Amino acid sequence: MAAAAALLAVALTGCSGGDGAGARGSAQDTPSASLSAAPSPTPTEPYTDDDQVLLAKDDCYGPAGTAGEFAQVVETACDDPEAYGRVLKRSEEELTLTSIPDCPDPTDQVMGITYGKEKVSVTEEVAGPLHYVTYAVGHGYACVRNLKAPHPGDRGGGGMEIRVGDCLENTATGYKEIACDGDKTPDLKINKDTFDGDDCPNKDDVKLSPNTLVDRLGLSRSMLCAEQL
């Protein structure tokens, strides 16, 4: 019994020493708090417009976010969380209330470009959505595409050019484009553009002229055929 107890004491001492060595080893292998702390993040550099052209092709933009700049957009980095669109095309064509911007198919919206009205030198350009009067008249425009859905410029999306695949609702002032799968149920869906309307696909198709449409943006034909839904 005495021998067994002695052996047990030796065994316990060995285990205790092993645990202590392991603990010390862990303490020595673990860096101090000052060494393990993550480095301070580098402050985000402010966006700079390298080409010095407001809304040039491939530039991205977001809301100005400043009082007194209602609906104005400003350039920003494309990976900025506030960015919501990219420029597909910038045009220097003069913009009037009756202008029809010439934009590529994927365009979701048009930004009017004009000079700041409140600037003494009036040489600083400002931009904003075309449907705001402030930006509806100017010396240029930018055709833009949303970075994320929805994309009203896609066929059936409810915005931009009226073309085959788009849907319309009948309003008191004429047919208006709406999204085909939106909240409202469309009345018509355009199935062909034609010069005279005599070759519509179906006998009961509705023939539309520009005068029957609320929005005429991008119309290249004198007539459209639309099936009733």
XYZ file of C-alpha atoms in Angstrom:
229
model
C 0.000 0.000 0.000
C 2.857 2.402 0.887
C 4.572 1.643 -2.416
C 1.350 2.187 -4.305
C 0.797 5.483 -2.550
C 4.309 6.595 -3.384
C 3.816 5.693 -7.003
C 0.492 7.592 -7.050
C 2.192 10.652 -5.539
C 4.884 10.552 -8.203
C 2.261 10.216 -10.915
C 0.292 13.180 -9.594
C 3.427 15.277 -9.322
C 4.303 14.460 -12.911
C 0.844 15.419 -14.124
C 0.928 18.661 -12.189
C 4.305 19.552 -13.594
C 3.089 18.733 -17.099
C 0.088 21.008 -16.744
C 2.233 23.822 -15.407
C 4.728 23.502 -18.246
C 1.867 23.504 -20.758
C 0.395 26.632 -19.245
C 3.714 28.430 -19.307
C 4.310 27.297 -22.838
C 0.898 28.687 -23.883
C 1.673 31.984 -22.177
C 5.003 32.243 -23.938
C 3.526 31.347 -27.356
C 0.636 33.830 -27.055
C 1.548 37.384 -28.238
C 0.860 40.222 -25.877
C -2.338 42.194 -26.335
C -0.420 45.077 -27.867
C 1.111 42.802 -30.500
C -2.097 40.919 -31.358
C -4.330 43.959 -31.701
C -5.463 44.646 -35.289
C -3.897 47.700 -36.878
C -6.010 50.819 -36.996
C -7.964 51.048 -40.272
C -6.636 53.497 -42.787
C -9.045 56.442 -43.170
C -11.051 56.261 -46.379
C -9.635 58.605 -48.958
C -12.148 61.152 -50.290
C -13.300 60.520 -53.844
C -11.466 62.484 -56.516
C -12.676 63.007 -60.062
C -9.590 62.085 -62.083
C -10.995 63.182 -65.448
C -12.501 66.416 -64.082
C -15.682 65.755 -66.104
C -18.961 65.406 -64.240
C -20.663 62.090 -65.038
C -18.275 60.974 -67.745
C -18.725 57.481 -69.212
C -18.240 54.737 -66.576
C -18.394 57.198 -63.664
C -20.640 56.202 -60.759
C -22.864 58.520 -58.747
C -24.960 58.798 -55.628
C -27.107 61.371 -53.814
C -25.526 64.710 -52.945
C -27.069 64.510 -49.497
C -26.710 68.223 -48.781
C -29.482 70.618 -47.862
C -30.408 72.859 -50.748
C -29.347 70.325 -53.372
C -32.695 68.655 -53.885
C -32.379 65.531 -56.044
C -28.832 66.473 -57.062
C -26.394 63.629 -57.669
C -22.624 63.673 -57.298
C -19.857 61.400 -58.475
C -18.663 58.733 -56.071
C -16.596 55.553 -56.102
C -18.445 52.634 -57.691
C -17.913 50.479 -54.587
C -19.266 53.176 -52.280
C -22.382 51.908 -50.438
C -24.126 55.152 -51.439
C -23.482 54.641 -55.176
C -26.567 53.619 -57.114
C -25.800 54.141 -60.776
C -23.155 54.102 -63.498
C -22.918 56.355 -66.554
C -23.326 54.610 -69.906
C -22.994 57.742 -72.000
C -22.534 61.478 -71.574
C -23.807 63.792 -74.281
C -22.962 67.445 -74.795
C -26.190 67.975 -76.740
C -28.225 70.900 -75.465
C -31.174 69.825 -73.369
C -34.603 71.476 -73.589
C -38.036 70.590 -72.263
C -38.871 68.928 -75.589
C -35.563 67.121 -76.084
C -35.501 63.362 -76.654
C -32.193 62.077 -75.255
C -30.339 59.564 -77.405
C -29.451 56.779 -74.972
C -28.359 53.138 -75.343
C -30.886 50.380 -74.633
C -29.841 49.450 -71.061
C -30.414 53.022 -69.828
C -32.583 53.195 -66.703
C -32.666 56.974 -66.259
C -31.367 60.241 -67.682
C -29.504 62.850 -65.651
C -29.646 66.418 -66.881
C -26.416 68.410 -66.631
C -26.483 72.156 -66.144
C -24.575 74.918 -64.355
C -25.186 75.771 -60.732
C -27.700 78.584 -60.555
C -26.408 79.891 -57.229
C -22.741 80.036 -58.188
C -21.336 83.503 -58.860
C -19.184 82.217 -61.712
C -21.880 79.727 -62.839
C -19.099 77.471 -64.121
C -19.616 74.499 -61.819
C -21.724 71.729 -63.307
C -24.528 70.083 -61.379
C -26.659 67.082 -62.338
C -29.912 65.440 -61.361
C -32.840 63.406 -62.701
C -34.321 64.766 -65.905
C -37.867 64.803 -64.548
C -36.926 67.592 -62.117
C -37.297 71.020 -63.720
C -33.941 72.150 -62.328
C -32.137 69.632 -64.536
C -34.543 69.455 -67.483
C -32.818 72.296 -69.329
C -29.057 72.392 -69.690
C -26.026 71.873 -71.856
C -25.866 68.083 -71.676
C -27.136 64.861 -70.155
C -25.945 61.472 -68.958
C -27.600 58.135 -69.707
C -27.263 55.962 -66.599
C -27.854 52.398 -65.469
C -28.736 51.371 -61.923
C -26.046 49.325 -60.187
C -28.765 47.079 -58.729
C -32.302 46.101 -59.683
C -34.858 47.349 -60.486
C -33.994 48.247 -64.062
C -36.895 50.220 -65.551
C -34.939 50.571 -68.800
C -35.199 46.854 -69.561
C -37.995 45.731 -71.849
C -41.129 45.515 -69.746
C -39.446 47.376 -66.890
C -41.765 50.372 -67.026
C -39.415 53.187 -67.986
C -37.301 54.858 -70.651
C -37.942 54.042 -74.315
C -41.314 52.688 -75.374
C -40.624 49.633 -77.523
C -41.673 46.066 -78.237
C -42.139 44.141 -74.999
C -43.190 47.166 -72.951
C -46.565 47.442 -71.243
C -49.014 50.355 -71.057
C -51.928 51.468 -68.946
C -54.786 53.584 -70.253
C -54.985 56.933 -68.465
C -57.091 60.051 -68.934
C -54.255 61.726 -70.839
C -53.195 58.754 -72.935
C -51.359 55.460 -72.662
C -48.561 55.450 -70.106
C -45.742 52.936 -69.782
C -45.733 50.797 -66.638
C -43.872 47.680 -65.559
C -45.353 44.497 -66.980
C -45.057 42.711 -63.635
C -45.536 45.694 -61.324
C -48.246 46.619 -58.859
C -50.614 47.796 -61.596
C -52.160 45.517 -64.202
C -51.291 46.763 -67.712
C -53.920 47.173 -70.395
C -51.686 46.695 -73.420
C -48.372 45.106 -74.387
C -46.513 46.358 -77.453
C -45.839 43.569 -79.927
C -44.583 45.428 -82.997
C -43.365 48.796 -84.209
C -44.460 49.723 -87.689
C -44.658 52.677 -90.051
C -48.340 52.552 -90.967
C -50.014 50.153 -88.511
C -51.432 47.968 -91.307
C -49.299 44.948 -90.468
C -50.064 44.370 -86.808
C -49.778 40.707 -85.730
C -53.381 40.390 -84.495
C -56.630 41.723 -85.924
C -57.715 43.174 -82.597
C -54.383 44.843 -81.829
C -54.579 48.468 -80.755
C -52.732 50.848 -83.077
C -50.854 53.557 -81.222
C -49.481 56.792 -82.600
C -47.138 59.124 -80.664
C -50.131 61.374 -79.968
C -51.822 58.621 -77.950
C -48.805 58.134 -75.655
C -47.971 60.163 -72.571
C -44.233 59.555 -73.017
C -42.665 59.573 -76.476
C -39.061 59.018 -75.446
C -37.085 57.107 -78.051
C -39.918 56.524 -80.523
C -38.444 55.785 -83.959
C -41.609 54.673 -85.744
C -44.840 56.471 -86.467
C -47.035 53.609 -85.190
C -46.978 50.836 -82.620
C -49.081 47.689 -82.415
C -50.177 46.497 -78.980
C -52.128 43.452 -77.880
C -54.864 43.800 -75.319
C -54.247 42.044 -72.010
